[in-house]
């Protein structure tokens, strides 16, 4: 996948002084018999209702959407008199999230190498924040707010946001494209959800099991900013665009394909970095995907043509296996790719018909009751070196162990 | 000639609509209407994704295989694709030649698993002029395929929603399904009575990418109204650049009229849509508003010594940005024949955005304005009159032209010129729908403007250190061909003028365009009518060498002197912009015009002080 990442942008300074304009000019508003067109009146009433809903959602979501800037200190030899000046070194977007406290979630690449990070909220506050944790493979970072931040708007992570997501759903992106939200008022763009897509095999975003594609306009600077559904639920974190604009004689900008990290990944990332380490991963899996019915990936999405999950990156195709009482009891292997190092040869390894029941890695055990459990268990592969997979073949309990790095090169 | 008086009632409909709208009870936002619109969108594409296929040649034999999307249109596996279905690029005597194979493979997604299954197929018919082909899957499964039967395109109107689906390709050979949504922006019309139907091409605001060519275009009712042909690159004479281009279904039908396999396919009745739904209501309103306001969207043909420079800063480089060089859009502003357009259409404005850019000679703002020799205003309903440049306003990005009002009225054949009603202050709200109207057609008339749709994204603060300060931002596609044209609300009232500032960076059709509010547009126009000219604000100081903005000298009697600034003061912030560096300080000042008041925070010794003063002009040099 050729994906141009959104880039940092240079700066434009800010300030806040809104003048609401008065209408000075008005052409004579002549009533005309032609206006008594019932159809148009009815359509207009309906259109205004849609518009009201949109205005309402945007007012709500832009509260939690923030601008993220980081400053660099000028080298000593370039400093003038007085204090050493700071200048804006990079910028992106973020979202205020309430989950085990209130934090700012953004892309890891927005705060890469950053030390003096600041967020700008819609009410114009500049708030210094610290980078608490980053996950480059998922391209997510969480920023900690200072203790004295006071009341600040935020959103919760809603399970319903992605479970019911279908192609054609309306989405809204807010953020700081090209530093155009230096005043903290996120710029909003409207689009439709286009489907779940394969995560790249390498690099940023590869840690997610799938990504969201949509056509709300995302540009450099939107990175780290939120993607919302029509109810104002957080759907994901905008991170990348696929663009051809350079070939059309310009810089990198939106040309129809925007990519976001799904909110489920945000949640499992926060689970991992904000909770006590011993409990975190298992709990994460449980919170996210207690049953296949409330799967991490919406059903329709999981079936996307090329949605390459963590399992499929290992060359596995699985589906949830059920017992005689129709209860999920593992991940049934449908197919093992010829190139997969998990493939059975000389009696060792997986073959179709095997039922995966448990994944162990890094000394932690992940019970697998559904294909989604397997996804969760494998979802942050990049950070793990070794893995063992327990599975049932016929009546035998077997185990495959190996290095994930070796597997991923296949 | 179509008389303007016949169109006039339509303009006033929009004014009356405004009144009607104002009387409606303002219900609270429940989310219900938006939910219904979304449900309609989802339903429209429900059958589309499983019917969207990939068509590739069976054997490339050493050449490079082309790639098309397609759509299954019958249960037994008839597929519509583009004229390049089965294309192979071969090297022959060092040159690349295009060979089209009839033996193709069609990859069909399994609706359950999403995995592709490949079927052998044959191209039954291909027409590269129309850019269409009919492909037959040779061995369809007994239960048949999920399909989208062909619809009609003649009932489509500018403003209708259009959804494009296909498999997008990447340079590394990978593919991914893509869905983009937009509205019908414009048409290329066939001659009246043509057997090929009403339209030759459909132009859509949705972006389409490589590989999506051949894929389906459907309307809100999920009916196949065309297939995607291509996206349009920025050519000098291409008014639809950066838009998607689709082949209308009725033209495809006409092209295949003699193809035996297509007879049954096209004989089937197309189901009627459901017009009384919220999403259809939106379409109806877009259509009506665009049509009603069309007469006030004029086209300006500007005669100039040199074309407007495409030079633009991009990072550390200067690039030559390809631009549309045809007629530009304008707004008929007054009964005195004033026409406003964007300064972007008259000169290169890049140096107003990036004051430190070392612009080449041809990118000088004043030079570009001086190149204007004459202009002609073309009315949307036909008729034209010569116009002259009244002046330009670098603060608001406005260029004002004036035509003789009597000549315009005579050309239009009406007593009153079609101007637009103004949107009230309450229309300026984040999330409101807006329509951008363009008229890049000059003397060639179209029945509707070039239309793109979006929402108001945000308003930039008046003190922003950028030329778009005080302007609104919209995600409606801003293009060379609609810059300078009006932006209206759903009731057809003038919200403002569409402006582009630096498309080399923000892109065209990239979701970033600016709207100068009608109030500021009128203020600027009045300023220019009175012979006003903007001058850059002059602070009247010399800065000390170094990075920090420390004053070395303050000129006696200058505005900085009036404000009480002294040598040795360090500027900390101007109008709320922190000025850590000298460049920060100068950037803010360069974006201010003479007569504006600035608020300066500065450090003197250990004290932090603040002052406010009005910027003057640079004194005349002797």
PDB file of C-alpha atoms in Angstrom, chain B residues 240-462:
ATOM      1  CA  UNK B 240     -13.432  20.253 -14.600  1.00  0.00           C
ATOM      2  CA  UNK B 241      -9.911  19.596 -13.349  1.00  0.00           C
ATOM      3  CA  UNK B 242      -9.687  17.717 -10.039  1.00  0.00           C
ATOM      4  CA  UNK B 243     -13.191  16.320 -10.502  1.00  0.00           C
ATOM      5  CA  UNK B 244     -14.262  12.771 -11.326  1.00  0.00           C
ATOM      6  CA  UNK B 245     -15.613  11.995 -14.776  1.00  0.00           C
ATOM      7  CA  UNK B 246     -18.218   9.313 -15.457  1.00  0.00           C
ATOM      8  CA  UNK B 247     -19.898   7.920 -18.566  1.00  0.00           C
ATOM      9  CA  UNK B 248     -23.694   8.338 -18.328  1.00  0.00           C
ATOM     10  CA  UNK B 249     -25.709   5.133 -18.385  1.00  0.00           C
ATOM     11  CA  UNK B 250     -27.944   6.306 -21.214  1.00  0.00           C
ATOM     12  CA  UNK B 251     -24.892   6.891 -23.354  1.00  0.00           C
ATOM     13  CA  UNK B 252     -23.671   3.388 -22.564  1.00  0.00           C
ATOM     14  CA  UNK B 253     -27.089   2.034 -23.509  1.00  0.00           C
ATOM     15  CA  UNK B 254     -26.926   3.855 -26.837  1.00  0.00           C
ATOM     16  CA  UNK B 255     -23.414   2.582 -27.515  1.00  0.00           C
ATOM     17  CA  UNK B 256     -24.560  -1.010 -26.943  1.00  0.00           C
ATOM     18  CA  UNK B 257     -27.823  -0.757 -28.828  1.00  0.00           C
ATOM     19  CA  UNK B 258     -26.691  -3.311 -31.414  1.00  0.00           C
ATOM     20  CA  UNK B 259     -25.010  -5.718 -29.011  1.00  0.00           C
ATOM     21  CA  UNK B 260     -27.248  -8.827 -28.916  1.00  0.00           C
ATOM     22  CA  UNK B 261     -26.289  -9.837 -25.366  1.00  0.00           C
ATOM     23  CA  UNK B 262     -27.257  -6.412 -24.058  1.00  0.00           C
ATOM     24  CA  UNK B 263     -30.808  -6.391 -25.429  1.00  0.00           C
ATOM     25  CA  UNK B 264     -32.422  -8.247 -22.551  1.00  0.00           C
ATOM     26  CA  UNK B 265     -30.296  -6.413 -20.040  1.00  0.00           C
ATOM     27  CA  UNK B 266     -31.431  -2.992 -21.183  1.00  0.00           C
ATOM     28  CA  UNK B 267     -35.053  -3.985 -21.751  1.00  0.00           C
ATOM     29  CA  UNK B 268     -35.675  -4.432 -18.020  1.00  0.00           C
ATOM     30  CA  UNK B 269     -37.587  -1.686 -16.275  1.00  0.00           C
ATOM     31  CA  UNK B 270     -35.626   0.494 -13.888  1.00  0.00           C
ATOM     32  CA  UNK B 271     -37.268   0.754 -10.456  1.00  0.00           C
ATOM     33  CA  UNK B 272     -38.544   4.159  -9.414  1.00  0.00           C
ATOM     34  CA  UNK B 273     -36.799   5.983  -6.601  1.00  0.00           C
ATOM     35  CA  UNK B 274     -38.307   7.168  -3.334  1.00  0.00           C
ATOM     36  CA  UNK B 275     -38.344  10.925  -3.635  1.00  0.00           C
ATOM     37  CA  UNK B 276     -39.721  11.878  -0.211  1.00  0.00           C
ATOM     38  CA  UNK B 277     -36.818  11.057   2.042  1.00  0.00           C
ATOM     39  CA  UNK B 278     -34.440  13.399   3.889  1.00  0.00           C
ATOM     40  CA  UNK B 279     -31.463  12.685   1.630  1.00  0.00           C
ATOM     41  CA  UNK B 280     -33.606  13.248  -1.440  1.00  0.00           C
ATOM     42  CA  UNK B 281     -34.837  16.431   0.168  1.00  0.00           C
ATOM     43  CA  UNK B 282     -31.224  17.585   0.462  1.00  0.00           C
ATOM     44  CA  UNK B 283     -30.676  16.874  -3.222  1.00  0.00           C
ATOM     45  CA  UNK B 284     -33.854  18.680  -4.167  1.00  0.00           C
ATOM     46  CA  UNK B 285     -32.761  21.699  -2.174  1.00  0.00           C
ATOM     47  CA  UNK B 286     -29.242  21.690  -3.683  1.00  0.00           C
ATOM     48  CA  UNK B 287     -30.724  21.467  -7.167  1.00  0.00           C
ATOM     49  CA  UNK B 288     -33.258  24.206  -6.563  1.00  0.00           C
ATOM     50  CA  UNK B 289     -30.815  26.577  -4.873  1.00  0.00           C
ATOM     51  CA  UNK B 290     -28.208  26.141  -7.599  1.00  0.00           C
ATOM     52  CA  UNK B 291     -30.708  26.652 -10.341  1.00  0.00           C
ATOM     53  CA  UNK B 292     -32.283  29.697  -8.738  1.00  0.00           C
ATOM     54  CA  UNK B 293     -28.969  31.453  -8.152  1.00  0.00           C
ATOM     55  CA  UNK B 294     -27.379  30.481 -11.452  1.00  0.00           C
ATOM     56  CA  UNK B 295     -28.102  33.812 -13.231  1.00  0.00           C
ATOM     57  CA  UNK B 296     -25.990  35.747 -10.719  1.00  0.00           C
ATOM     58  CA  UNK B 297     -22.919  33.555 -11.354  1.00  0.00           C
ATOM     59  CA  UNK B 298     -21.104  35.272 -14.169  1.00  0.00           C
ATOM     60  CA  UNK B 299     -18.086  34.259 -16.190  1.00  0.00           C
ATOM     61  CA  UNK B 300     -15.203  36.660 -16.731  1.00  0.00           C
ATOM     62  CA  UNK B 301     -12.941  36.400 -19.723  1.00  0.00           C
ATOM     63  CA  UNK B 302      -9.898  38.449 -18.812  1.00  0.00           C
ATOM     64  CA  UNK B 303      -7.596  39.687 -21.513  1.00  0.00           C
ATOM     65  CA  UNK B 304      -4.072  39.962 -20.137  1.00  0.00           C
ATOM     66  CA  UNK B 305      -0.500  40.546 -21.217  1.00  0.00           C
ATOM     67  CA  UNK B 306       0.747  37.360 -19.555  1.00  0.00           C
ATOM     68  CA  UNK B 307      -1.256  34.530 -18.023  1.00  0.00           C
ATOM     69  CA  UNK B 308      -1.509  34.506 -14.230  1.00  0.00           C
ATOM     70  CA  UNK B 309       1.702  33.000 -12.921  1.00  0.00           C
ATOM     71  CA  UNK B 310       1.508  29.522 -11.447  1.00  0.00           C
ATOM     72  CA  UNK B 311       4.626  30.007  -9.323  1.00  0.00           C
ATOM     73  CA  UNK B 312       4.161  28.898  -5.791  1.00  0.00           C
ATOM     74  CA  UNK B 313       6.305  28.226  -2.747  1.00  0.00           C
ATOM     75  CA  UNK B 314       6.318  24.622  -1.625  1.00  0.00           C
ATOM     76  CA  UNK B 315       8.611  23.914   1.282  1.00  0.00           C
ATOM     77  CA  UNK B 316      11.997  25.282   0.292  1.00  0.00           C
ATOM     78  CA  UNK B 317      11.210  25.098  -3.418  1.00  0.00           C
ATOM     79  CA  UNK B 318       9.329  27.215  -5.894  1.00  0.00           C
ATOM     80  CA  UNK B 319       7.142  25.197  -8.184  1.00  0.00           C
ATOM     81  CA  UNK B 320       5.145  26.082 -11.253  1.00  0.00           C
ATOM     82  CA  UNK B 321       1.651  24.977 -10.421  1.00  0.00           C
ATOM     83  CA  UNK B 322      -0.549  23.948 -13.352  1.00  0.00           C
ATOM     84  CA  UNK B 323      -3.608  26.166 -13.554  1.00  0.00           C
ATOM     85  CA  UNK B 324      -6.813  26.431 -15.505  1.00  0.00           C
ATOM     86  CA  UNK B 325      -6.443  29.382 -17.893  1.00  0.00           C
ATOM     87  CA  UNK B 326      -9.999  29.655 -19.124  1.00  0.00           C
ATOM     88  CA  UNK B 327     -12.789  32.014 -18.083  1.00  0.00           C
ATOM     89  CA  UNK B 328     -13.078  32.607 -14.348  1.00  0.00           C
ATOM     90  CA  UNK B 329     -16.104  32.803 -12.080  1.00  0.00           C
ATOM     91  CA  UNK B 330     -17.498  35.996 -10.647  1.00  0.00           C
ATOM     92  CA  UNK B 331     -20.441  37.355  -8.702  1.00  0.00           C
ATOM     93  CA  UNK B 332     -22.780  39.964 -10.100  1.00  0.00           C
ATOM     94  CA  UNK B 333     -22.812  42.227  -7.082  1.00  0.00           C
ATOM     95  CA  UNK B 334     -24.762  45.391  -7.809  1.00  0.00           C
ATOM     96  CA  UNK B 335     -27.285  46.945 -10.180  1.00  0.00           C
ATOM     97  CA  UNK B 336     -24.444  49.253 -11.252  1.00  0.00           C
ATOM     98  CA  UNK B 337     -22.753  46.362 -13.038  1.00  0.00           C
ATOM     99  CA  UNK B 338     -20.099  45.547 -10.438  1.00  0.00           C
ATOM    100  CA  UNK B 339     -18.696  42.055 -10.664  1.00  0.00           C
ATOM    101  CA  UNK B 340     -16.509  40.672  -7.872  1.00  0.00           C
ATOM    102  CA  UNK B 341     -14.066  37.851  -8.282  1.00  0.00           C
ATOM    103  CA  UNK B 342     -11.212  36.411  -6.291  1.00  0.00           C
ATOM    104  CA  UNK B 343      -7.853  38.150  -6.448  1.00  0.00           C
ATOM    105  CA  UNK B 344      -6.547  34.625  -7.123  1.00  0.00           C
ATOM    106  CA  UNK B 345      -8.060  34.888 -10.602  1.00  0.00           C
ATOM    107  CA  UNK B 346      -6.309  38.158 -11.393  1.00  0.00           C
ATOM    108  CA  UNK B 347      -2.815  37.739 -10.042  1.00  0.00           C
ATOM    109  CA  UNK B 348      -0.502  35.388  -8.197  1.00  0.00           C
ATOM    110  CA  UNK B 349      -1.382  35.730  -4.525  1.00  0.00           C
ATOM    111  CA  UNK B 350       1.230  33.320  -3.136  1.00  0.00           C
ATOM    112  CA  UNK B 351       3.432  36.124  -1.790  1.00  0.00           C
ATOM    113  CA  UNK B 352       0.495  37.434   0.254  1.00  0.00           C
ATOM    114  CA  UNK B 353       0.386  34.066   2.018  1.00  0.00           C
ATOM    115  CA  UNK B 354       4.132  33.583   2.384  1.00  0.00           C
ATOM    116  CA  UNK B 355       5.639  37.064   2.812  1.00  0.00           C
ATOM    117  CA  UNK B 356       9.174  35.684   2.993  1.00  0.00           C
ATOM    118  CA  UNK B 357       8.923  33.770  -0.232  1.00  0.00           C
ATOM    119  CA  UNK B 358      11.381  35.003  -2.834  1.00  0.00           C
ATOM    120  CA  UNK B 359       8.865  35.243  -5.625  1.00  0.00           C
ATOM    121  CA  UNK B 360      10.026  35.280  -9.238  1.00  0.00           C
ATOM    122  CA  UNK B 361       9.223  38.462 -11.215  1.00  0.00           C
ATOM    123  CA  UNK B 362       6.117  37.051 -12.831  1.00  0.00           C
ATOM    124  CA  UNK B 363       4.617  36.229  -9.422  1.00  0.00           C
ATOM    125  CA  UNK B 364       4.512  39.829  -8.272  1.00  0.00           C
ATOM    126  CA  UNK B 365       1.030  40.774  -7.050  1.00  0.00           C
ATOM    127  CA  UNK B 366       1.012  44.267  -8.554  1.00  0.00           C
ATOM    128  CA  UNK B 367       2.610  43.074 -11.794  1.00  0.00           C
ATOM    129  CA  UNK B 368      -0.077  40.475 -12.269  1.00  0.00           C
ATOM    130  CA  UNK B 369      -2.777  43.071 -11.726  1.00  0.00           C
ATOM    131  CA  UNK B 370      -1.087  45.428 -14.189  1.00  0.00           C
ATOM    132  CA  UNK B 371      -1.212  42.691 -16.819  1.00  0.00           C
ATOM    133  CA  UNK B 372      -4.991  42.951 -16.994  1.00  0.00           C
ATOM    134  CA  UNK B 373      -5.889  44.768 -20.189  1.00  0.00           C
ATOM    135  CA  UNK B 374      -9.592  44.206 -20.641  1.00  0.00           C
ATOM    136  CA  UNK B 375     -12.355  41.900 -19.549  1.00  0.00           C
ATOM    137  CA  UNK B 376     -15.720  40.685 -20.720  1.00  0.00           C
ATOM    138  CA  UNK B 377     -18.541  39.702 -18.383  1.00  0.00           C
ATOM    139  CA  UNK B 378     -20.624  36.800 -19.679  1.00  0.00           C
ATOM    140  CA  UNK B 379     -24.015  36.371 -18.089  1.00  0.00           C
ATOM    141  CA  UNK B 380     -25.020  32.839 -17.198  1.00  0.00           C
ATOM    142  CA  UNK B 381     -28.196  33.206 -19.221  1.00  0.00           C
ATOM    143  CA  UNK B 382     -26.356  34.513 -22.276  1.00  0.00           C
ATOM    144  CA  UNK B 383     -25.208  37.910 -23.361  1.00  0.00           C
ATOM    145  CA  UNK B 384     -22.025  39.754 -22.496  1.00  0.00           C
ATOM    146  CA  UNK B 385     -20.653  43.195 -21.909  1.00  0.00           C
ATOM    147  CA  UNK B 386     -17.117  44.582 -21.670  1.00  0.00           C
ATOM    148  CA  UNK B 387     -15.845  45.362 -18.186  1.00  0.00           C
ATOM    149  CA  UNK B 388     -12.879  47.082 -16.640  1.00  0.00           C
ATOM    150  CA  UNK B 389     -10.934  46.422 -13.496  1.00  0.00           C
ATOM    151  CA  UNK B 390     -11.972  48.857 -10.753  1.00  0.00           C
ATOM    152  CA  UNK B 391      -9.331  47.743  -8.287  1.00  0.00           C
ATOM    153  CA  UNK B 392      -8.004  44.960  -6.114  1.00  0.00           C
ATOM    154  CA  UNK B 393      -8.037  44.516  -2.360  1.00  0.00           C
ATOM    155  CA  UNK B 394      -5.109  42.548  -0.968  1.00  0.00           C
ATOM    156  CA  UNK B 395      -6.622  42.516   2.528  1.00  0.00           C
ATOM    157  CA  UNK B 396      -9.715  40.550   1.506  1.00  0.00           C
ATOM    158  CA  UNK B 397      -8.483  38.998  -1.729  1.00  0.00           C
ATOM    159  CA  UNK B 398     -11.050  40.733  -3.911  1.00  0.00           C
ATOM    160  CA  UNK B 399     -10.807  41.983  -7.486  1.00  0.00           C
ATOM    161  CA  UNK B 400     -13.667  44.246  -8.570  1.00  0.00           C
ATOM    162  CA  UNK B 401     -14.715  44.718 -12.175  1.00  0.00           C
ATOM    163  CA  UNK B 402     -17.384  46.984 -13.560  1.00  0.00           C
ATOM    164  CA  UNK B 403     -19.417  46.662 -16.708  1.00  0.00           C
ATOM    165  CA  UNK B 404     -21.755  49.293 -18.072  1.00  0.00           C
ATOM    166  CA  UNK B 405     -25.051  48.341 -16.382  1.00  0.00           C
ATOM    167  CA  UNK B 406     -27.124  49.409 -19.376  1.00  0.00           C
ATOM    168  CA  UNK B 407     -25.010  47.252 -21.674  1.00  0.00           C
ATOM    169  CA  UNK B 408     -25.407  44.339 -19.274  1.00  0.00           C
ATOM    170  CA  UNK B 409     -29.140  44.803 -19.019  1.00  0.00           C
ATOM    171  CA  UNK B 410     -29.401  45.012 -22.766  1.00  0.00           C
ATOM    172  CA  UNK B 411     -27.239  41.929 -23.214  1.00  0.00           C
ATOM    173  CA  UNK B 412     -29.371  40.032 -20.724  1.00  0.00           C
ATOM    174  CA  UNK B 413     -32.593  41.430 -22.077  1.00  0.00           C
ATOM    175  CA  UNK B 414     -33.945  42.430 -18.673  1.00  0.00           C
ATOM    176  CA  UNK B 415     -34.567  45.573 -16.648  1.00  0.00           C
ATOM    177  CA  UNK B 416     -33.080  44.229 -13.458  1.00  0.00           C
ATOM    178  CA  UNK B 417     -29.741  42.502 -13.086  1.00  0.00           C
ATOM    179  CA  UNK B 418     -29.896  39.185 -11.227  1.00  0.00           C
ATOM    180  CA  UNK B 419     -28.145  39.740  -7.907  1.00  0.00           C
ATOM    181  CA  UNK B 420     -28.317  37.470  -4.885  1.00  0.00           C
ATOM    182  CA  UNK B 421     -30.064  37.873  -1.563  1.00  0.00           C
ATOM    183  CA  UNK B 422     -27.666  37.924   1.403  1.00  0.00           C
ATOM    184  CA  UNK B 423     -27.464  35.218   4.003  1.00  0.00           C
ATOM    185  CA  UNK B 424     -28.209  36.475   7.524  1.00  0.00           C
ATOM    186  CA  UNK B 425     -25.642  36.300  10.305  1.00  0.00           C
ATOM    187  CA  UNK B 426     -27.376  33.184  11.620  1.00  0.00           C
ATOM    188  CA  UNK B 427     -26.383  31.299   8.460  1.00  0.00           C
ATOM    189  CA  UNK B 428     -22.732  31.423   9.520  1.00  0.00           C
ATOM    190  CA  UNK B 429     -22.523  28.349  11.667  1.00  0.00           C
ATOM    191  CA  UNK B 430     -20.080  25.489  11.642  1.00  0.00           C
ATOM    192  CA  UNK B 431     -21.796  22.501  10.027  1.00  0.00           C
ATOM    193  CA  UNK B 432     -24.179  24.435   7.756  1.00  0.00           C
ATOM    194  CA  UNK B 433     -24.322  23.115   4.218  1.00  0.00           C
ATOM    195  CA  UNK B 434     -22.904  25.415   1.586  1.00  0.00           C
ATOM    196  CA  UNK B 435     -22.836  25.222  -2.197  1.00  0.00           C
ATOM    197  CA  UNK B 436     -20.017  26.685  -4.262  1.00  0.00           C
ATOM    198  CA  UNK B 437     -21.090  27.889  -7.683  1.00  0.00           C
ATOM    199  CA  UNK B 438     -18.724  28.314 -10.591  1.00  0.00           C
ATOM    200  CA  UNK B 439     -19.079  29.558 -14.131  1.00  0.00           C
ATOM    201  CA  UNK B 440     -15.887  28.761 -16.059  1.00  0.00           C
ATOM    202  CA  UNK B 441     -17.795  28.536 -19.325  1.00  0.00           C
ATOM    203  CA  UNK B 442     -17.471  32.032 -20.800  1.00  0.00           C
ATOM    204  CA  UNK B 443     -19.668  32.445 -23.850  1.00  0.00           C
ATOM    205  CA  UNK B 444     -20.522  28.738 -23.764  1.00  0.00           C
ATOM    206  CA  UNK B 445     -23.624  28.579 -21.655  1.00  0.00           C
ATOM    207  CA  UNK B 446     -24.712  25.804 -19.331  1.00  0.00           C
ATOM    208  CA  UNK B 447     -28.132  25.512 -17.737  1.00  0.00           C
ATOM    209  CA  UNK B 448     -26.613  25.170 -14.251  1.00  0.00           C
ATOM    210  CA  UNK B 449     -23.457  26.387 -12.518  1.00  0.00           C
ATOM    211  CA  UNK B 450     -20.515  24.127 -11.762  1.00  0.00           C
ATOM    212  CA  UNK B 451     -21.650  22.956  -8.334  1.00  0.00           C
ATOM    213  CA  UNK B 452     -19.766  21.573  -5.369  1.00  0.00           C
ATOM    214  CA  UNK B 453     -21.118  21.017  -1.877  1.00  0.00           C
ATOM    215  CA  UNK B 454     -19.698  21.024   1.610  1.00  0.00           C
ATOM    216  CA  UNK B 455     -20.135  22.430   5.073  1.00  0.00           C
ATOM    217  CA  UNK B 456     -18.791  25.494   6.801  1.00  0.00           C
ATOM    218  CA  UNK B 457     -15.754  24.117   8.632  1.00  0.00           C
ATOM    219  CA  UNK B 458     -14.658  26.985  10.834  1.00  0.00           C
ATOM    220  CA  UNK B 459     -14.041  30.709  10.889  1.00  0.00           C
ATOM    221  CA  UNK B 460     -10.501  31.954  11.065  1.00  0.00           C
ATOM    222  CA  UNK B 461      -9.953  34.644  13.683  1.00  0.00           C
ATOM    223  CA  UNK B 462      -9.631  38.237  12.486  1.00  0.00           C
TER     224      UNK B 462
END
